[in-house]
PDB file of C-alpha atoms and ligand atoms in Angstrom:
ATOM      1  CA  MET A   1       2.426  -0.434  37.897  1.00  0.00           C
ATOM      2  CA  GLY A   2       2.304  -1.030  34.004  1.00  0.00           C
ATOM      3  CA  GLY A   3      -1.242  -2.012  34.187  1.00  0.00           C
ATOM      4  CA  MET A   4      -2.325   0.947  36.070  1.00  0.00           C
ATOM      5  CA  ARG A   5      -0.653   3.316  33.640  1.00  0.00           C
ATOM      6  CA  LEU A   6      -2.516   1.445  31.033  1.00  0.00           C
ATOM      7  CA  MET A   7      -5.847   1.960  32.729  1.00  0.00           C
ATOM      8  CA  GLY A   8      -5.209   5.616  33.090  1.00  0.00           C
ATOM      9  CA  LEU A   9      -4.506   5.997  29.408  1.00  0.00           C
ATOM     10  CA  ALA A  10      -7.557   4.233  28.498  1.00  0.00           C
ATOM     11  CA  LEU A  11      -9.731   6.406  30.778  1.00  0.00           C
ATOM     12  CA  VAL A  12      -8.406   9.576  29.182  1.00  0.00           C
ATOM     13  CA  THR A  13      -9.028   8.154  25.762  1.00  0.00           C
ATOM     14  CA  ALA A  14     -12.583   7.201  26.828  1.00  0.00           C
ATOM     15  CA  LEU A  15     -13.390  10.794  28.311  1.00  0.00           C
ATOM     16  CA  VAL A  16     -12.010  12.405  25.145  1.00  0.00           C
ATOM     17  CA  ALA A  17     -14.168  10.076  22.986  1.00  0.00           C
ATOM     18  CA  CYS A  18     -17.168  10.971  25.129  1.00  0.00           C
ATOM     19  CA  ASP A  19     -16.528  14.808  24.731  1.00  0.00           C
ATOM     20  CA  ASN A  20     -16.638  14.539  20.919  1.00  0.00           C
ATOM     21  CA  ASP A  21     -19.716  12.206  20.569  1.00  0.00           C
ATOM     22  CA  ASP A  22     -23.201  12.813  20.058  1.00  0.00           C
ATOM     23  CA  PRO A  23     -25.468  11.153  22.852  1.00  0.00           C
ATOM     24  CA  GLY A  24     -26.259   7.796  22.495  1.00  0.00           C
ATOM     25  CA  THR A  25     -23.944   6.706  19.479  1.00  0.00           C
ATOM     26  CA  GLY A  26     -21.264   5.297  21.532  1.00  0.00           C
ATOM     27  CA  PRO A  27     -17.658   6.249  21.899  1.00  0.00           C
ATOM     28  CA  VAL A  28     -15.805   7.726  18.762  1.00  0.00           C
ATOM     29  CA  PRO A  29     -12.505   5.963  18.169  1.00  0.00           C
ATOM     30  CA  VAL A  30      -9.531   8.001  18.701  1.00  0.00           C
ATOM     31  CA  ILE A  31      -7.141   7.741  15.725  1.00  0.00           C
ATOM     32  CA  PRO A  32      -3.440   8.534  16.307  1.00  0.00           C
ATOM     33  CA  GLN A  33      -2.056  11.542  14.393  1.00  0.00           C
ATOM     34  CA  ALA A  34      -0.702  10.527  11.041  1.00  0.00           C
ATOM     35  CA  THR A  35       1.882  12.569   9.020  1.00  0.00           C
ATOM     36  CA  VAL A  36       0.708  12.347   5.316  1.00  0.00           C
ATOM     37  CA  VAL A  37       2.753  13.158   2.297  1.00  0.00           C
ATOM     38  CA  THR A  38       1.492  13.475  -1.085  1.00  0.00           C
ATOM     39  CA  ALA A  39       3.105  14.189  -4.672  1.00  0.00           C
ATOM     40  CA  THR A  40       2.396  14.283  -8.382  1.00  0.00           C
ATOM     41  CA  GLY A  41       4.548  14.934 -11.411  1.00  0.00           C
ATOM     42  CA  ASN A  42       8.059  14.487 -10.586  1.00  0.00           C
ATOM     43  CA  ILE A  43       7.732  12.493  -7.401  1.00  0.00           C
ATOM     44  CA  ALA A  44      11.160  11.243  -6.927  1.00  0.00           C
ATOM     45  CA  ALA A  45      12.267  13.783  -4.444  1.00  0.00           C
ATOM     46  CA  LYS A  46       9.308  13.022  -2.143  1.00  0.00           C
ATOM     47  CA  VAL A  47       9.734   9.413  -2.307  1.00  0.00           C
ATOM     48  CA  ASP A  48      13.295   9.607  -1.478  1.00  0.00           C
ATOM     49  CA  GLU A  49      12.490  11.873   1.563  1.00  0.00           C
ATOM     50  CA  PHE A  50       9.991   9.346   2.871  1.00  0.00           C
ATOM     51  CA  ARG A  51      12.572   6.458   2.285  1.00  0.00           C
ATOM     52  CA  ASN A  52      15.247   8.297   4.032  1.00  0.00           C
ATOM     53  CA  ALA A  53      13.067   9.186   6.980  1.00  0.00           C
ATOM     54  CA  LEU A  54      12.381   5.507   7.442  1.00  0.00           C
ATOM     55  CA  GLY A  55      16.201   4.552   7.569  1.00  0.00           C
ATOM     56  CA  PRO A  56      18.055   2.041   5.579  1.00  0.00           C
ATOM     57  CA  SER A  57      16.786  -0.480   3.058  1.00  0.00           C
ATOM     58  CA  ASN A  58      16.706  -3.957   4.537  1.00  0.00           C
ATOM     59  CA  GLY A  59      16.129  -5.548   1.112  1.00  0.00           C
ATOM     60  CA  GLY A  60      15.138  -9.112   1.422  1.00  0.00           C
ATOM     61  CA  THR A  61      16.974  -9.839   4.602  1.00  0.00           C
ATOM     62  CA  ALA A  62      15.206 -12.457   6.718  1.00  0.00           C
ATOM     63  CA  GLY A  63      14.222 -11.694  10.285  1.00  0.00           C
ATOM     64  CA  GLU A  64      12.949  -8.474  11.995  1.00  0.00           C
ATOM     65  CA  GLN A  65      15.365  -5.701  11.820  1.00  0.00           C
ATOM     66  CA  ALA A  66      15.818  -3.100  14.440  1.00  0.00           C
ATOM     67  CA  THR A  67      15.216  -0.233  12.089  1.00  0.00           C
ATOM     68  CA  GLY A  68      14.716   0.728   8.383  1.00  0.00           C
ATOM     69  CA  ARG A  69      12.405   0.088   5.621  1.00  0.00           C
ATOM     70  CA  ARG A  70      11.232  -2.433   3.017  1.00  0.00           C
ATOM     71  CA  GLU A  71      10.238  -1.859  -0.536  1.00  0.00           C
ATOM     72  CA  ILE A  72       8.692  -3.660  -3.339  1.00  0.00           C
ATOM     73  CA  GLY A  73       9.317  -2.296  -6.884  1.00  0.00           C
ATOM     74  CA  TRP A  74       8.185  -5.582  -8.709  1.00  0.00           C
ATOM     75  CA  ASP A  75      11.161  -5.379 -10.921  1.00  0.00           C
ATOM     76  CA  GLY A  76      13.466  -8.301  -9.644  1.00  0.00           C
ATOM     77  CA  ALA A  77      14.506 -11.071 -11.973  1.00  0.00           C
ATOM     78  CA  GLY A  78      13.363 -13.599  -9.410  1.00  0.00           C
ATOM     79  CA  ALA A  79       9.730 -12.850 -10.244  1.00  0.00           C
ATOM     80  CA  ASN A  80      10.250 -13.242 -14.025  1.00  0.00           C
ATOM     81  CA  PRO A  81       8.754 -16.656 -14.248  1.00  0.00           C
ATOM     82  CA  PHE A  82       5.517 -15.340 -12.772  1.00  0.00           C
ATOM     83  CA  ASN A  83       5.403 -12.101 -14.803  1.00  0.00           C
ATOM     84  CA  ASN A  84       2.525 -11.162 -17.219  1.00  0.00           C
ATOM     85  CA  LYS A  85       0.054 -13.851 -15.864  1.00  0.00           C
ATOM     86  CA  ASN A  86      -2.794 -13.648 -13.655  1.00  0.00           C
ATOM     87  CA  ASP A  87      -1.527 -15.812 -10.840  1.00  0.00           C
ATOM     88  CA  PHE A  88       1.410 -14.037  -9.255  1.00  0.00           C
ATOM     89  CA  PRO A  89       1.839 -15.687  -5.962  1.00  0.00           C
ATOM     90  CA  ALA A  90       0.144 -13.680  -3.085  1.00  0.00           C
ATOM     91  CA  ASP A  91       3.044 -14.705  -0.721  1.00  0.00           C
ATOM     92  CA  PHE A  92       6.010 -14.151  -3.116  1.00  0.00           C
ATOM     93  CA  PHE A  93       7.276 -11.178  -1.017  1.00  0.00           C
ATOM     94  CA  ASN A  94       7.771 -13.003   2.050  1.00  0.00           C
ATOM     95  CA  THR A  95       8.729 -16.455   0.686  1.00  0.00           C
ATOM     96  CA  ASN A  96      10.801 -16.008  -2.573  1.00  0.00           C
ATOM     97  CA  VAL A  97      11.780 -12.590  -1.399  1.00  0.00           C
ATOM     98  CA  LYS A  98      11.624 -12.101   2.420  1.00  0.00           C
ATOM     99  CA  ALA A  99      10.259  -8.601   2.597  1.00  0.00           C
ATOM    100  CA  GLY A 100       7.454  -9.146   5.156  1.00  0.00           C
ATOM    101  CA  ALA A 101       4.488  -8.510   2.664  1.00  0.00           C
ATOM    102  CA  VAL A 102       1.621 -10.576   1.647  1.00  0.00           C
ATOM    103  CA  PHE A 103      -1.530  -9.698  -0.448  1.00  0.00           C
ATOM    104  CA  THR A 104      -5.156 -10.599  -0.664  1.00  0.00           C
ATOM    105  CA  THR A 105      -7.858  -9.459  -3.017  1.00  0.00           C
ATOM    106  CA  ASN A 106     -11.513  -9.978  -3.634  1.00  0.00           C
ATOM    107  CA  GLY A 107     -10.709 -10.462  -7.361  1.00  0.00           C
ATOM    108  CA  THR A 108      -9.148 -13.628  -8.836  1.00  0.00           C
ATOM    109  CA  GLY A 109      -5.465 -13.086  -8.790  1.00  0.00           C
ATOM    110  CA  PHE A 110      -2.459 -10.750  -9.047  1.00  0.00           C
ATOM    111  CA  ARG A 111      -0.592  -9.739 -12.070  1.00  0.00           C
ATOM    112  CA  ASN A 112       2.988  -8.278 -12.191  1.00  0.00           C
ATOM    113  CA  ASP A 113       3.341  -6.790 -15.477  1.00  0.00           C
ATOM    114  CA  SER A 114       6.277  -5.707 -17.763  1.00  0.00           C
ATOM    115  CA  THR A 115       4.320  -4.484 -20.588  1.00  0.00           C
ATOM    116  CA  LEU A 116       2.283  -1.633 -19.002  1.00  0.00           C
ATOM    117  CA  PHE A 117      -0.627  -4.186 -19.073  1.00  0.00           C
ATOM    118  CA  SER A 118      -0.746  -3.879 -22.981  1.00  0.00           C
ATOM    119  CA  GLU A 119      -1.260  -7.733 -23.158  1.00  0.00           C
ATOM    120  CA  VAL A 120      -4.455  -7.234 -21.121  1.00  0.00           C
ATOM    121  CA  ASN A 121      -5.568  -4.399 -23.371  1.00  0.00           C
ATOM    122  CA  PRO A 122      -3.235  -2.622 -26.067  1.00  0.00           C
ATOM    123  CA  THR A 123      -4.815   0.757 -25.146  1.00  0.00           C
ATOM    124  CA  TYR A 124      -3.106   0.458 -21.533  1.00  0.00           C
ATOM    125  CA  ALA A 125       0.332   0.999 -22.923  1.00  0.00           C
ATOM    126  CA  ALA A 126      -0.638   4.709 -23.360  1.00  0.00           C
ATOM    127  CA  GLN A 127      -2.304   4.986 -19.812  1.00  0.00           C
ATOM    128  CA  PHE A 128       0.105   3.488 -17.575  1.00  0.00           C
ATOM    129  CA  SER A 129       3.700   4.209 -16.670  1.00  0.00           C
ATOM    130  CA  PHE A 130       6.293   2.720 -14.079  1.00  0.00           C
ATOM    131  CA  PHE A 131       8.224   4.584 -11.426  1.00  0.00           C
ATOM    132  CA  SER A 132      10.891   1.752 -10.998  1.00  0.00           C
ATOM    133  CA  ALA A 133      11.725   0.251 -14.309  1.00  0.00           C
ATOM    134  CA  ASN A 134       9.990  -1.562 -15.762  1.00  0.00           C
ATOM    135  CA  LYS A 135       7.232  -3.584 -13.883  1.00  0.00           C
ATOM    136  CA  ILE A 136       3.890  -2.414 -12.373  1.00  0.00           C
ATOM    137  CA  PHE A 137       1.257  -4.494 -10.362  1.00  0.00           C
ATOM    138  CA  ALA A 138      -2.496  -4.766 -10.072  1.00  0.00           C
ATOM    139  CA  PRO A 139      -5.114  -7.208  -8.882  1.00  0.00           C
ATOM    140  CA  VAL A 140      -7.009  -9.232 -11.469  1.00  0.00           C
ATOM    141  CA  GLY A 141     -10.811  -8.859 -11.608  1.00  0.00           C
ATOM    142  CA  SER A 142     -11.059  -6.416  -8.942  1.00  0.00           C
ATOM    143  CA  ASN A 143      -9.656  -2.869  -8.143  1.00  0.00           C
ATOM    144  CA  GLN A 144      -8.877  -3.556  -4.540  1.00  0.00           C
ATOM    145  CA  VAL A 145      -5.993  -5.359  -2.837  1.00  0.00           C
ATOM    146  CA  ASP A 146      -4.976  -5.765   0.684  1.00  0.00           C
ATOM    147  CA  GLN A 147      -1.351  -5.763   1.876  1.00  0.00           C
ATOM    148  CA  LEU A 148      -0.612  -7.451   5.025  1.00  0.00           C
ATOM    149  CA  PHE A 149       2.604  -7.449   7.097  1.00  0.00           C
ATOM    150  CA  GLU A 150       4.598 -10.378   8.429  1.00  0.00           C
ATOM    151  CA  VAL A 151       7.939 -10.666  10.068  1.00  0.00           C
ATOM    152  CA  ALA A 152      10.452 -10.969   7.148  1.00  0.00           C
ATOM    153  CA  GLY A 153      10.623 -14.554   6.094  1.00  0.00           C
ATOM    154  CA  GLN A 154       8.315 -15.815   8.842  1.00  0.00           C
ATOM    155  CA  PRO A 155       4.441 -16.408   8.792  1.00  0.00           C
ATOM    156  CA  THR A 156       4.173 -14.171  11.839  1.00  0.00           C
ATOM    157  CA  PRO A 157       1.816 -11.269  11.797  1.00  0.00           C
ATOM    158  CA  ALA A 158       3.494  -7.888  12.013  1.00  0.00           C
ATOM    159  CA  VAL A 159       2.731  -4.291  12.114  1.00  0.00           C
ATOM    160  CA  THR A 160       4.485  -1.072  10.488  1.00  0.00           C
ATOM    161  CA  ARG A 161       4.511   2.527  11.356  1.00  0.00           C
ATOM    162  CA  ALA A 162       4.537   3.850   7.776  1.00  0.00           C
ATOM    163  CA  PHE A 163       3.237   2.890   4.252  1.00  0.00           C
ATOM    164  CA  GLY A 164       3.969   4.671   1.060  1.00  0.00           C
ATOM    165  CA  ILE A 165       2.750   3.830  -2.383  1.00  0.00           C
ATOM    166  CA  VAL A 166       3.126   4.999  -6.221  1.00  0.00           C
ATOM    167  CA  PHE A 167       0.186   4.891  -8.195  1.00  0.00           C
ATOM    168  CA  SER A 168       0.020   5.301 -12.122  1.00  0.00           C
ATOM    169  CA  ASP A 169      -2.852   7.140 -13.759  1.00  0.00           C
ATOM    170  CA  VAL A 170      -5.155   8.603 -11.090  1.00  0.00           C
ATOM    171  CA  ASP A 171      -7.619  10.647 -13.090  1.00  0.00           C
ATOM    172  CA  VAL A 172     -10.523  11.017 -10.711  1.00  0.00           C
ATOM    173  CA  ALA A 173     -10.115  12.655  -7.246  1.00  0.00           C
ATOM    174  CA  ASP A 174     -10.808  10.745  -3.950  1.00  0.00           C
ATOM    175  CA  LYS A 175     -11.246   7.345  -5.612  1.00  0.00           C
ATOM    176  CA  THR A 176      -7.872   5.988  -5.376  1.00  0.00           C
ATOM    177  CA  THR A 177      -7.236   5.597  -1.651  1.00  0.00           C
ATOM    178  CA  ILE A 178      -5.300   3.544   1.072  1.00  0.00           C
ATOM    179  CA  GLN A 179      -7.224   2.620   4.244  1.00  0.00           C
ATOM    180  CA  LEU A 180      -5.015   1.563   7.129  1.00  0.00           C
ATOM    181  CA  PHE A 181      -6.285  -0.854   9.732  1.00  0.00           C
ATOM    182  CA  ALA A 182      -4.825  -1.623  13.187  1.00  0.00           C
ATOM    183  CA  GLN A 183      -4.114  -5.328  14.474  1.00  0.00           C
ATOM    184  CA  ASP A 184      -7.724  -5.232  15.999  1.00  0.00           C
ATOM    185  CA  GLY A 185      -9.280  -4.450  12.769  1.00  0.00           C
ATOM    186  CA  SER A 186     -10.144  -0.897  13.512  1.00  0.00           C
ATOM    187  CA  SER A 187      -9.587   1.702  10.852  1.00  0.00           C
ATOM    188  CA  LEU A 188      -6.642   4.141  11.130  1.00  0.00           C
ATOM    189  CA  GLY A 189      -8.220   6.324   8.404  1.00  0.00           C
ATOM    190  CA  ILE A 190      -8.603   6.668   4.696  1.00  0.00           C
ATOM    191  CA  TYR A 191      -6.224   8.626   2.635  1.00  0.00           C
ATOM    192  CA  ALA A 192      -6.752   9.768  -1.019  1.00  0.00           C
ATOM    193  CA  ALA A 193      -3.960   9.885  -3.777  1.00  0.00           C
ATOM    194  CA  PRO A 194      -3.464  13.163  -5.773  1.00  0.00           C
ATOM    195  CA  VAL A 195      -4.735  13.177  -9.379  1.00  0.00           C
ATOM    196  CA  ARG A 196      -1.944  13.004 -11.981  1.00  0.00           C
ATOM    197  CA  SER A 197      -0.522  16.249 -12.958  1.00  0.00           C
ATOM    198  CA  ASP A 198       1.778  15.451 -16.024  1.00  0.00           C
ATOM    199  CA  ALA A 199       2.289  13.187 -18.834  1.00  0.00           C
ATOM    200  CA  GLY A 200       4.140  10.544 -16.653  1.00  0.00           C
ATOM    201  CA  GLY A 201       1.060  10.223 -14.484  1.00  0.00           C
ATOM    202  CA  LEU A 202       2.567   9.154 -11.239  1.00  0.00           C
ATOM    203  CA  SER A 203       1.037  10.033  -7.880  1.00  0.00           C
ATOM    204  CA  PHE A 204       2.742   9.335  -4.569  1.00  0.00           C
ATOM    205  CA  LEU A 205       0.849   8.979  -1.061  1.00  0.00           C
ATOM    206  CA  ALA A 206       2.517   8.028   2.189  1.00  0.00           C
ATOM    207  CA  VAL A 207       1.144   7.873   5.866  1.00  0.00           C
ATOM    208  CA  THR A 208       3.490   7.560   8.809  1.00  0.00           C
ATOM    209  CA  PHE A 209       2.595   7.182  12.432  1.00  0.00           C
ATOM    210  CA  ALA A 210       4.882   7.499  15.485  1.00  0.00           C
ATOM    211  CA  ASP A 211       4.504   3.817  16.486  1.00  0.00           C
ATOM    212  CA  ALA A 212       4.201   0.654  14.508  1.00  0.00           C
ATOM    213  CA  ILE A 213       0.306   0.159  14.561  1.00  0.00           C
ATOM    214  CA  ILE A 214      -0.556  -0.711  10.838  1.00  0.00           C
ATOM    215  CA  ALA A 215      -1.459  -4.266  10.339  1.00  0.00           C
ATOM    216  CA  ARG A 216      -3.015  -3.955   6.919  1.00  0.00           C
ATOM    217  CA  VAL A 217      -3.457  -1.641   4.060  1.00  0.00           C
ATOM    218  CA  ARG A 218      -6.322  -1.689   1.841  1.00  0.00           C
ATOM    219  CA  ILE A 219      -5.401  -0.288  -1.553  1.00  0.00           C
ATOM    220  CA  THR A 220      -8.358   0.880  -3.716  1.00  0.00           C
ATOM    221  CA  LEU A 221      -7.350   1.594  -7.358  1.00  0.00           C
ATOM    222  CA  GLY A 222      -9.686   4.060  -9.031  1.00  0.00           C
ATOM    223  CA  THR A 223     -13.197   2.923  -9.910  1.00  0.00           C
ATOM    224  CA  GLY A 224     -13.004  -0.325 -11.807  1.00  0.00           C
ATOM    225  CA  ALA A 225     -10.821  -3.396 -12.759  1.00  0.00           C
ATOM    226  CA  LEU A 226      -8.632  -3.817 -15.822  1.00  0.00           C
ATOM    227  CA  GLY A 227      -9.976  -5.727 -18.564  1.00  0.00           C
ATOM    228  CA  ALA A 228      -9.805  -6.890 -22.346  1.00  0.00           C
ATOM    229  CA  GLY A 229     -12.855  -4.420 -23.030  1.00  0.00           C
ATOM    230  CA  VAL A 230     -12.465  -1.921 -20.388  1.00  0.00           C
ATOM    231  CA  ALA A 231     -11.229   1.449 -21.398  1.00  0.00           C
ATOM    232  CA  ASP A 232     -10.054   4.284 -18.966  1.00  0.00           C
ATOM    233  CA  VAL A 233     -12.012   7.328 -18.289  1.00  0.00           C
ATOM    234  CA  SER A 234      -9.457   9.252 -20.106  1.00  0.00           C
ATOM    235  CA  ALA A 235      -9.837   7.076 -23.361  1.00  0.00           C
ATOM    236  CA  GLY A 236     -13.661   7.053 -23.638  1.00  0.00           C
ATOM    237  CA  GLY A 237     -14.205   4.523 -20.961  1.00  0.00           C
ATOM    238  CA  THR A 238     -16.496   5.138 -17.742  1.00  0.00           C
ATOM    239  CA  ALA A 239     -14.061   3.616 -15.065  1.00  0.00           C
ATOM    240  CA  ASP A 240     -10.900   5.252 -13.700  1.00  0.00           C
ATOM    241  CA  LEU A 241      -8.299   2.559 -14.189  1.00  0.00           C
ATOM    242  CA  VAL A 242      -5.207   2.911 -11.884  1.00  0.00           C
ATOM    243  CA  VAL A 243      -2.514   0.490 -11.152  1.00  0.00           C
ATOM    244  CA  PHE A 244       0.506   0.744  -8.779  1.00  0.00           C
ATOM    245  CA  ASP A 245       4.267   0.446  -8.719  1.00  0.00           C
ATOM    246  CA  ASN A 246       6.434   0.704  -5.606  1.00  0.00           C
ATOM    247  CA  VAL A 247       5.340   0.142  -2.021  1.00  0.00           C
ATOM    248  CA  ILE A 248       7.538   1.312   0.655  1.00  0.00           C
ATOM    249  CA  TYR A 249       7.093   0.606   4.395  1.00  0.00           C
ATOM    250  CA  GLY A 250       8.644   0.650   7.660  1.00  0.00           C
ATOM    251  CA  GLU A 251      10.242  -2.595   8.940  1.00  0.00           C
ATOM    252  CA  PRO A 252       7.481  -4.956   9.907  1.00  0.00           C
ATOM    253  CA  LYS A 253       7.676  -5.676  13.595  1.00  0.00           C
ATOM    254  CA  LYS A 254       6.004  -8.859  15.334  1.00  0.00           C
ATOM    255  CA  ALA A 255       2.617  -7.868  16.424  1.00  0.00           C
ATOM    256  CA  PHE A 256       1.686  -8.654  19.990  1.00  0.00           C
TER     257      PHE A 256
HETATM  258 CA1   CA B   1       8.526  -1.116 -10.924  1.00  0.00          CA
HETATM  259 CA1   CA B   2      -6.896   6.209 -14.884  1.00  0.00          CA
END
């Protein structure tokens, strides 16, 4: 019975795909409808709205919870031994803190920074700001980082229904994005963060689906990696440098 229903749904999907397709180019994937929220300037109200829609905070509670959300603000004292260095552990937020998140990058590492990255480049203190005091995060040697989901405290792949992120210093439109991926690797769409609109320079972007279908989020930060000799586009450089603070996501559910 369940199998027949699944076949029917798959057929409807295939027919819809064919209707929207040019001849000979294969079926167009049908992406589930997403709800997208963006904000710049004073983003606090929109962030709270997104948090509340997901339900209560599950903090670092181990194990899959029935509902609610997880959030990484980078600020906890437990991370202090690793901060302001270029080798922040990729799995810190599902081992030391059991929040169901691990990170990968095509760069050389990760940096959790309490100095607005001023020890990487003194000019950065005038570029970046935090949302939650006072640490912010970026990959090292790249402007791209992927967040993958696991059951909290377990190395078990998981999926979530929503992902939100706070960026600092988005200057160029459509370059700072999140691309969401399903468990089978198919794209669930690319979503752009709004350009900064005030001195604080924060931008918020959140995407929500009805069901837990997000297995991975590719976070692209502006157009270049941080570096000792690299200035932001707003300070005479050529690259738009962007870092991020809070990531907020629905409770990671075991993927099947
Ligand atoms: Ca923070
Ligand atoms: Ca910038």
